[in-house]
mmCIF file of N, CA and C in Angstrom:
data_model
loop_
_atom_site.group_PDB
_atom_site.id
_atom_site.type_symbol
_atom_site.label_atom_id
_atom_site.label_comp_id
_atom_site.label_asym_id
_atom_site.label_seq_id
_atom_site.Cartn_x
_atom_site.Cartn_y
_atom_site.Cartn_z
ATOM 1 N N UNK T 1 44.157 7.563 -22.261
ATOM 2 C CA UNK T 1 43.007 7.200 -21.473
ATOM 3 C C UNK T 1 43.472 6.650 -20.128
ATOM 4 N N UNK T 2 42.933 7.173 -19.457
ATOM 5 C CA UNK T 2 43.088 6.736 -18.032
ATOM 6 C C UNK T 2 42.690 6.070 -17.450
ATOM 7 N N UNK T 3 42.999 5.198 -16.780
ATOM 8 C CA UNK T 3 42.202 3.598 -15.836
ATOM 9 C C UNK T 3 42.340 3.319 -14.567
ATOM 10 N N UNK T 4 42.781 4.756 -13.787
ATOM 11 C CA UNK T 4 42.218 4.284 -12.361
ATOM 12 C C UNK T 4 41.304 4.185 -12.143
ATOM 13 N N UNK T 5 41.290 4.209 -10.732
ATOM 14 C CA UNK T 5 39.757 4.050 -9.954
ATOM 15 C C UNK T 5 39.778 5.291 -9.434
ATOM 16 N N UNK T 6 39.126 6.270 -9.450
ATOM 17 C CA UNK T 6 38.533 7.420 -9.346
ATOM 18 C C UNK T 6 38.170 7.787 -7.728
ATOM 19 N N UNK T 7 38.107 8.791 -7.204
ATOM 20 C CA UNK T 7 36.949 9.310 -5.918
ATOM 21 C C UNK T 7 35.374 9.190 -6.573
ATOM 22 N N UNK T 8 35.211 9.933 -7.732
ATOM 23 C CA UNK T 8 33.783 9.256 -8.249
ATOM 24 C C UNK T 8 33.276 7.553 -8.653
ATOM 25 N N UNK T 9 34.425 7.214 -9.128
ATOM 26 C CA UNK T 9 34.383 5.603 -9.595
ATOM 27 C C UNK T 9 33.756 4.685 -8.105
ATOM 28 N N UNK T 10 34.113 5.253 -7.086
ATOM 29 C CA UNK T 10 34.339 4.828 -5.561
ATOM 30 C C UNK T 10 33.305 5.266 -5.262
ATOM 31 N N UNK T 11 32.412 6.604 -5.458
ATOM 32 C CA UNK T 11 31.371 7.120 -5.036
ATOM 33 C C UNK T 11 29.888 5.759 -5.607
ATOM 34 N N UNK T 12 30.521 5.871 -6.908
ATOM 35 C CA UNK T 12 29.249 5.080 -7.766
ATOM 36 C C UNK T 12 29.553 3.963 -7.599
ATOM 37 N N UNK T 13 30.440 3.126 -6.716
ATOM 38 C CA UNK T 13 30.297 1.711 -6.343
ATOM 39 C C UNK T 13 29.541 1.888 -5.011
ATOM 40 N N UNK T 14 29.753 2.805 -4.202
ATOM 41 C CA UNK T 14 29.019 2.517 -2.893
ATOM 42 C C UNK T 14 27.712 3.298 -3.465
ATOM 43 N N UNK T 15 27.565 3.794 -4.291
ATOM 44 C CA UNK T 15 25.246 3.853 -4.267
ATOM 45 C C UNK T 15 25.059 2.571 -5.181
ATOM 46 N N UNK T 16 25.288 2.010 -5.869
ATOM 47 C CA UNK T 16 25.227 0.769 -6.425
ATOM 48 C C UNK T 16 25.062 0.091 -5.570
ATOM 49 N N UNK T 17 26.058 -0.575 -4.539
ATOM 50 C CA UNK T 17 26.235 -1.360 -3.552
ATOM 51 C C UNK T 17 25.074 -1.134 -2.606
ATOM 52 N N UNK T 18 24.509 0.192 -2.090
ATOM 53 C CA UNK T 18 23.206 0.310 -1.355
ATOM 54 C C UNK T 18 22.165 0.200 -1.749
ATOM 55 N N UNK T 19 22.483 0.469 -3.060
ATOM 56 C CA UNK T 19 20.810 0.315 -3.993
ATOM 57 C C UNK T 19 20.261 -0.917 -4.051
ATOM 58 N N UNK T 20 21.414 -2.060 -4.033
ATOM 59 C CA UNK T 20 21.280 -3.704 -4.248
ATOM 60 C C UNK T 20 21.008 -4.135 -3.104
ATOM 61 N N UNK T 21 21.694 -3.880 -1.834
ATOM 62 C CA UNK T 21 21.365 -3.746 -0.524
ATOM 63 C C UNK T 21 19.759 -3.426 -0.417
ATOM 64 N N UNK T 22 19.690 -2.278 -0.430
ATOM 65 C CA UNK T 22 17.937 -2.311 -0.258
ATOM 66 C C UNK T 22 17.022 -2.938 -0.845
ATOM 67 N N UNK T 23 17.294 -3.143 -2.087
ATOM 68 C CA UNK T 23 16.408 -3.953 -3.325
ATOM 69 C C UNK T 23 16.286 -5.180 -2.088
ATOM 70 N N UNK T 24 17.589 -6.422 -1.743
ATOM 71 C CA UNK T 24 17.264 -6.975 -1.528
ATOM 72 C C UNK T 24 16.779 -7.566 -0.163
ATOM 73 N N UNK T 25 16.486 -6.019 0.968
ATOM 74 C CA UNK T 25 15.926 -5.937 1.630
ATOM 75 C C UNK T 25 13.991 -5.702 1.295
ATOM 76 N N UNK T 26 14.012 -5.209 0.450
ATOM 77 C CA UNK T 26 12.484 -5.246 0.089
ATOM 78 C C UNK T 26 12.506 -6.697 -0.527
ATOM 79 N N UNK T 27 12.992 -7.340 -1.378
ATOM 80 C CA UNK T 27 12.504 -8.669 -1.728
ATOM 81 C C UNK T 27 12.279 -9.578 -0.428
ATOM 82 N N UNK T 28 13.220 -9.689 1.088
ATOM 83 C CA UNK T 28 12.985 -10.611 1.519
ATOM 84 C C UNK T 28 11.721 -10.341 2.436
ATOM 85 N N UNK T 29 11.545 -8.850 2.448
ATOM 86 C CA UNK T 29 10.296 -8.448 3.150
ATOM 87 C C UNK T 29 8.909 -8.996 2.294
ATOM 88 N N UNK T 30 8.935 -8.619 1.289
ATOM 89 C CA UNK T 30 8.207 -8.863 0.393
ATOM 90 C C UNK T 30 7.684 -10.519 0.756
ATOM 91 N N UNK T 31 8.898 -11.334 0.242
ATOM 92 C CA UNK T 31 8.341 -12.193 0.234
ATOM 93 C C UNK T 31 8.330 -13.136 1.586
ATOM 94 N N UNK T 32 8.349 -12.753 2.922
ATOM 95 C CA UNK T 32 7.685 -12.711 4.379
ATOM 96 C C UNK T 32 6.336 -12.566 4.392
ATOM 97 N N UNK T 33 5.832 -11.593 3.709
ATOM 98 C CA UNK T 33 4.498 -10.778 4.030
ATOM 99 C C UNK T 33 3.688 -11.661 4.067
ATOM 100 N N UNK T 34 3.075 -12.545 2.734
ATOM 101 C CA UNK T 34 2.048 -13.581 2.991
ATOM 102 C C UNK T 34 2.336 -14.460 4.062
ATOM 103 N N UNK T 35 3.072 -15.299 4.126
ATOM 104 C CA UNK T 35 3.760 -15.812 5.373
ATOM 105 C C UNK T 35 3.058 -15.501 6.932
ATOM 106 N N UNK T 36 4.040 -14.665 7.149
ATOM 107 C CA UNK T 36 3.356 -13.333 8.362
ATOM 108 C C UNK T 36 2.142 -13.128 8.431
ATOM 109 N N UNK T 37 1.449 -12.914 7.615
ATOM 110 C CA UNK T 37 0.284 -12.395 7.479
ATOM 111 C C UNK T 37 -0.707 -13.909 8.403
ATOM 112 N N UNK T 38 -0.604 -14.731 7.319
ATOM 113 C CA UNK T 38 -1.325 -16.579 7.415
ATOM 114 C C UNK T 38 -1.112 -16.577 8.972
ATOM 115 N N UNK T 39 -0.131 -16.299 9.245
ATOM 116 C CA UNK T 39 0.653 -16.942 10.552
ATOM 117 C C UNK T 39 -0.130 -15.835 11.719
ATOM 118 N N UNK T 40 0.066 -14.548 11.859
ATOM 119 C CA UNK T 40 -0.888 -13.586 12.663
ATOM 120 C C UNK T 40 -2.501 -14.233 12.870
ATOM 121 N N UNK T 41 -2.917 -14.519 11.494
ATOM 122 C CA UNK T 41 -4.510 -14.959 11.754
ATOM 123 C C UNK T 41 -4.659 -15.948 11.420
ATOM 124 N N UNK T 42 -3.681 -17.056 12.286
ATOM 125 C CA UNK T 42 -3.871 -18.535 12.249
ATOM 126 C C UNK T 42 -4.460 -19.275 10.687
ATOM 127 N N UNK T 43 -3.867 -18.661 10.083
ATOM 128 C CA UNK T 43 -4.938 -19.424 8.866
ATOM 129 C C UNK T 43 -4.340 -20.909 8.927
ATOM 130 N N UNK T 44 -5.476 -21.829 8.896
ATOM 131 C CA UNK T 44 -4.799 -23.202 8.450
ATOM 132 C C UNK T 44 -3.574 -23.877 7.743
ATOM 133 N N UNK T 45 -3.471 -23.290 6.376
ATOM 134 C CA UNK T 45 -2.265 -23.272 5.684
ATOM 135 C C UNK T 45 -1.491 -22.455 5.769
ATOM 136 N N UNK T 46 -1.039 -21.605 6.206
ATOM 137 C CA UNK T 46 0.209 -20.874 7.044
ATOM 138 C C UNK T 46 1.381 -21.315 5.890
ATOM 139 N N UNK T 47 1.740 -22.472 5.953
ATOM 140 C CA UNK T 47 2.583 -22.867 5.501
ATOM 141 C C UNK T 47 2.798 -23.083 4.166
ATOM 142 N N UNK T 48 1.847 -23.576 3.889
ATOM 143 C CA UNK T 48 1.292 -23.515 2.111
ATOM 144 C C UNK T 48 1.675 -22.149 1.525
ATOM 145 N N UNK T 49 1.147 -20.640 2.216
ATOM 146 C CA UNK T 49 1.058 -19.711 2.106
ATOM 147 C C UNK T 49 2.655 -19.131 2.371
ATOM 148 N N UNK T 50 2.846 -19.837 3.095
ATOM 149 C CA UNK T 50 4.688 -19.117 2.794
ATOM 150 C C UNK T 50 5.709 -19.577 2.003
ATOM 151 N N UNK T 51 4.873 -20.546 1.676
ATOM 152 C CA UNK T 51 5.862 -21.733 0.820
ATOM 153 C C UNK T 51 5.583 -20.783 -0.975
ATOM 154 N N UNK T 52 4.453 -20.790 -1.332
ATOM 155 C CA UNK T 52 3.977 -20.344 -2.275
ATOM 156 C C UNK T 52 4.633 -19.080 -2.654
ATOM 157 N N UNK T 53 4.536 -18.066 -1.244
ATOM 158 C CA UNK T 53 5.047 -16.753 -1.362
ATOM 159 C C UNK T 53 6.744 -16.699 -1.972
ATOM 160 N N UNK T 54 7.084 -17.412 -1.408
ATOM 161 C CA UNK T 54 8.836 -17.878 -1.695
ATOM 162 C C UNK T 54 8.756 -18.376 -3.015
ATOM 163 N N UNK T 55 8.078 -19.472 -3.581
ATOM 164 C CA UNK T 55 8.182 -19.727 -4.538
ATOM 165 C C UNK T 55 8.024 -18.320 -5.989
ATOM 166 N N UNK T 56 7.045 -17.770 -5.407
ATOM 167 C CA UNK T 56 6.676 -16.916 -6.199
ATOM 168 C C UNK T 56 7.675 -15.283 -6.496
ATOM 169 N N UNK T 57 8.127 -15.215 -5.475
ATOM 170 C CA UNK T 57 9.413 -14.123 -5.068
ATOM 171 C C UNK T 57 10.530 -14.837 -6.095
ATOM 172 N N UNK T 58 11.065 -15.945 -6.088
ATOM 173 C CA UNK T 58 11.901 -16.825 -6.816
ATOM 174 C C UNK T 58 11.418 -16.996 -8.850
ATOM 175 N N UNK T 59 10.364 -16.896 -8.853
ATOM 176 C CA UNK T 59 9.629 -16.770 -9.706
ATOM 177 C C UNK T 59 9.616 -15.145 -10.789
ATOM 178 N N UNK T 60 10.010 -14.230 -9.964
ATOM 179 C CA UNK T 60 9.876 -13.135 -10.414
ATOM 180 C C UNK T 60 8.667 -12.322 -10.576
ATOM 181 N N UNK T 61 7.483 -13.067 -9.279
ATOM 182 C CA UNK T 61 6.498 -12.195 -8.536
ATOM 183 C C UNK T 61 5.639 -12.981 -9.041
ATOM 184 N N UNK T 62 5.617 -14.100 -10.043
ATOM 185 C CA UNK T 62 4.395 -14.422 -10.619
ATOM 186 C C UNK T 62 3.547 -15.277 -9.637
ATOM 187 N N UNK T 63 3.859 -15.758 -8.834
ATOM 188 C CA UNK T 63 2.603 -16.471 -7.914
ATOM 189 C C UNK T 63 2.344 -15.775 -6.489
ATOM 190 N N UNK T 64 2.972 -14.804 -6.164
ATOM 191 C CA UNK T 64 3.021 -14.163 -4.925
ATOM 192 C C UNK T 64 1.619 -13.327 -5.011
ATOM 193 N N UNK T 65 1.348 -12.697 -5.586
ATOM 194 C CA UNK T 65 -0.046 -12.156 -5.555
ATOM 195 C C UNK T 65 -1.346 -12.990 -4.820
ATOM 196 N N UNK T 66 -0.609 -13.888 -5.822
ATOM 197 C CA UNK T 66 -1.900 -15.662 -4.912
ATOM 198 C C UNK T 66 -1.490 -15.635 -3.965
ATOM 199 N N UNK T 67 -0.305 -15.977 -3.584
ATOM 200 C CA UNK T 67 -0.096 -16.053 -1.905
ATOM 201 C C UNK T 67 -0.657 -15.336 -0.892
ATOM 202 N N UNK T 68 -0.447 -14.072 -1.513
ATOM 203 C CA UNK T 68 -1.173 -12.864 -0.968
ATOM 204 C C UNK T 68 -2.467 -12.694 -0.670
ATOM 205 N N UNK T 69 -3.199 -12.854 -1.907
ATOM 206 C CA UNK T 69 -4.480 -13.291 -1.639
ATOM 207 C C UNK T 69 -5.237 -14.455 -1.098
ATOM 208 N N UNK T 70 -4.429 -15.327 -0.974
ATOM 209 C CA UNK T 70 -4.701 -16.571 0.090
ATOM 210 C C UNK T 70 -4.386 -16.292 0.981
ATOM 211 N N UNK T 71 -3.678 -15.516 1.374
ATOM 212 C CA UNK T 71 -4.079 -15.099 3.073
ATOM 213 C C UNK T 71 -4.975 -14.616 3.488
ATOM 214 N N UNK T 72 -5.957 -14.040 2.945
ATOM 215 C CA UNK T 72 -6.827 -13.346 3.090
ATOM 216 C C UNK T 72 -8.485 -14.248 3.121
ATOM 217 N N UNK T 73 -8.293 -15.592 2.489
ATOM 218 C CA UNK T 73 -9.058 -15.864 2.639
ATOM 219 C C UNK T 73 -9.318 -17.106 3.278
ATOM 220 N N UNK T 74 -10.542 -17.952 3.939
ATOM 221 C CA UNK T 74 -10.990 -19.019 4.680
ATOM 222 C C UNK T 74 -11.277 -20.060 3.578
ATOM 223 N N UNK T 75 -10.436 -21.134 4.402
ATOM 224 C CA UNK T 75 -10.721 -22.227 3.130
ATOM 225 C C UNK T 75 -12.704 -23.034 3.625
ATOM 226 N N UNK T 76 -13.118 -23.376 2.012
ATOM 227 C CA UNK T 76 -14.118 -23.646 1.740
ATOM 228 C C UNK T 76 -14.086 -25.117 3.677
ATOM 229 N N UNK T 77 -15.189 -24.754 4.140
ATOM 230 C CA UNK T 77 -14.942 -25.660 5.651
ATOM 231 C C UNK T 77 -15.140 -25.659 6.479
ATOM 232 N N UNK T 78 -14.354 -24.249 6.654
ATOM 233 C CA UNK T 78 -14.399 -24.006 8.082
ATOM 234 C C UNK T 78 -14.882 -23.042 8.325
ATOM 235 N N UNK T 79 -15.392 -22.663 9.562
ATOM 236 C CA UNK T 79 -15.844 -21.407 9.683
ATOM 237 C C UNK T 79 -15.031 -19.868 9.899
ATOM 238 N N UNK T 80 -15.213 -18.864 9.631
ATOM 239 C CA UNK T 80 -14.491 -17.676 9.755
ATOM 240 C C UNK T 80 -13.826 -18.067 11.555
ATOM 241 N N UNK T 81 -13.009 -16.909 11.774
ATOM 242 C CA UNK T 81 -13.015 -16.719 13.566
ATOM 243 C C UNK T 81 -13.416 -16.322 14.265
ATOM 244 N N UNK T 82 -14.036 -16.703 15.296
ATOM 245 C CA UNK T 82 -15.072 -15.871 15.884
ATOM 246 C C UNK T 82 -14.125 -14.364 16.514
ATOM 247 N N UNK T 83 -15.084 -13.176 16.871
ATOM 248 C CA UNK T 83 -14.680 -12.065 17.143
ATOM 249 C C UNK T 83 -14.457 -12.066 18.885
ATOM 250 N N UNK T 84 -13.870 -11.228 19.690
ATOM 251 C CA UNK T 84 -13.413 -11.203 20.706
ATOM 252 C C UNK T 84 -14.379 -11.399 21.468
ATOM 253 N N UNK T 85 -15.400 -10.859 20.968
ATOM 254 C CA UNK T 85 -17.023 -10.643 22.335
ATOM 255 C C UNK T 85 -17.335 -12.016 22.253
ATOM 256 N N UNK T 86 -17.132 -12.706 21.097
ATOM 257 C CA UNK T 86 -18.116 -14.296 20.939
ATOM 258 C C UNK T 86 -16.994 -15.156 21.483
ATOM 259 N N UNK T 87 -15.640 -14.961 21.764
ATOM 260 C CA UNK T 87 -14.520 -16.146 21.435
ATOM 261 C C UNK T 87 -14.368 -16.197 23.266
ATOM 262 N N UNK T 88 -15.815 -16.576 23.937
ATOM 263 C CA UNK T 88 -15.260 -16.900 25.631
ATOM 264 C C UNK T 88 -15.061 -15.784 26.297
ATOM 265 N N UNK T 89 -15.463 -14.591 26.147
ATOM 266 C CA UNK T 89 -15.724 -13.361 27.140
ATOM 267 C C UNK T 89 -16.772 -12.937 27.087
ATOM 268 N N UNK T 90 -18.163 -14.224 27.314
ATOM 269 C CA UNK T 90 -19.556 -13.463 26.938
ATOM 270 C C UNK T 90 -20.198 -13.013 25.401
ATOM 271 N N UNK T 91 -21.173 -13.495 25.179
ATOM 272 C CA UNK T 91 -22.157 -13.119 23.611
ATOM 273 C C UNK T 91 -22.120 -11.660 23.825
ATOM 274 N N UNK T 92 -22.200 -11.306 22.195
ATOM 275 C CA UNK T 92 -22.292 -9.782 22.115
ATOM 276 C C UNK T 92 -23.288 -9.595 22.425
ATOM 277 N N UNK T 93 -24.330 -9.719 22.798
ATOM 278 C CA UNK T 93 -25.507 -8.819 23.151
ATOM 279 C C UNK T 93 -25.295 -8.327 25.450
ATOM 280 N N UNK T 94 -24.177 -9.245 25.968
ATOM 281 C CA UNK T 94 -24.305 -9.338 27.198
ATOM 282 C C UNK T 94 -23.004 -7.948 26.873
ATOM 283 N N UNK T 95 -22.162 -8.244 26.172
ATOM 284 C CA UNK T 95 -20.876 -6.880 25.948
ATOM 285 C C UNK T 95 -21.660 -5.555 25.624
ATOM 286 N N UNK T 96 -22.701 -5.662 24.725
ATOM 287 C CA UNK T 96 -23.733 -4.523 24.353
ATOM 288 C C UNK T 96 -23.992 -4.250 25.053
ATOM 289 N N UNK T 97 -24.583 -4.816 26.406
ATOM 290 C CA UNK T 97 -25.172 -4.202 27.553
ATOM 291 C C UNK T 97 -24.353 -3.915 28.388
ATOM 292 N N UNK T 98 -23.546 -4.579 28.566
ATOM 293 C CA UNK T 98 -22.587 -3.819 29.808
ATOM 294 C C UNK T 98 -22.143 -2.389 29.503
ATOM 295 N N UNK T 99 -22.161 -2.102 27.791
ATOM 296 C CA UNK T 99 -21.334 -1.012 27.203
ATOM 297 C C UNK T 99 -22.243 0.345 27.424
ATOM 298 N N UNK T 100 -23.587 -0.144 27.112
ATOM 299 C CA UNK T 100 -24.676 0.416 27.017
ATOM 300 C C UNK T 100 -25.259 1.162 28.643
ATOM 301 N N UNK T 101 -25.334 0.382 29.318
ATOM 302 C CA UNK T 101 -25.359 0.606 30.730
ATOM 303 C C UNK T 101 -26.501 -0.659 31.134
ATOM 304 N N UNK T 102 -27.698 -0.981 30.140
ATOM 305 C CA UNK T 102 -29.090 -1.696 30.287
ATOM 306 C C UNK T 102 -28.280 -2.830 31.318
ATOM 307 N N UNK T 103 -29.099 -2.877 31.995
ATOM 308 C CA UNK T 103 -29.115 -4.395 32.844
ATOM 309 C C UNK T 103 -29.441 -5.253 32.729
ATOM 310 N N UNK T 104 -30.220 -5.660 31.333
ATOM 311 C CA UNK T 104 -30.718 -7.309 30.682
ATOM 312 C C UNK T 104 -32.172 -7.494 31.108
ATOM 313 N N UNK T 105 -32.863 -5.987 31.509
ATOM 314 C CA UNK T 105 -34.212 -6.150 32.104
ATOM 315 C C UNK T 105 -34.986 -5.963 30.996
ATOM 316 N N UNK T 106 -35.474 -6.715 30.004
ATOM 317 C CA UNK T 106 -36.667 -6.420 29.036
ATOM 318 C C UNK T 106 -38.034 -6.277 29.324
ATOM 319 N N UNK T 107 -38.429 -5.331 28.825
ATOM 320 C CA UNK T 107 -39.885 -5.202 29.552
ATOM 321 C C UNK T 107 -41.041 -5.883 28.535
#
C-alpha cells in the first residue's frame, strides 16, 4: 500500500479547501444581511438586529430568521417613514400635479 501524496490527493485538497472558502464566504454574508438591511432603512435597532443576526449565524441559523424578519419591521411607536414626495420636497398631491401637468386650479 502506498502513502504518498498523489497529483489527485493534491487535486482533492484544493476543491476541499475552496469549497470551505466559499461556505465561509456565504456564512459571513449571510450573517451581514439583517445588519445591512436595519442599517439601509434606518431602523431604530440596527444594532439589536445585527447583534441577533450574529448570534444566530453562531447558533447554527436558529435565530437569524428573526433577525431577518425584524428588519423588516417598525417597532410598535413609531411611525413608518415617510415617502420621498412627503419627506420635504412638497405633499403628494402638489408632485401629482406637477407630474400631471394640472396647475392646482379646481373648478
Amino acid at each position: 500500500m502506498d502513502s504518498s501524496f498523489g497529483a489527485l490527493d493534491a487535486f482533492a485538497f484544493v476543491v476541499f479547501a475552496v469549497l470551505i472558502f466559499v461556505g465561509v464566504i456565504i456564512v459571513v454574508n449571510l450573517g451581514k444581511l439583517p445588519g445591512q438591511l436595519a442599517r439601509k432603512w434606518n431602523h431604530p435597532q440596527a444594532s439589536a438586529i445585527n447583534a441577533m443576526s450574529w448570534v444566530g449565524i453562531a447558533t447554527g441559523g436558529l435565530l437569524w430568521p428573526v433577525a431577518f424578519v425584524w428588519a423588516f419591521t417598525t417597532p410598535f411607536g413609531l411611525k413608518p417613514a415617510k415617502s420621498d414626495l412627503e419627506a420635504g420636497r412638497g405633499d403628494s398631491g402638489t408632485a401629482l400635479r406637477q407630474h400631471s401637468g394640472d396647475k392646482g386650479v379646481r373648478p
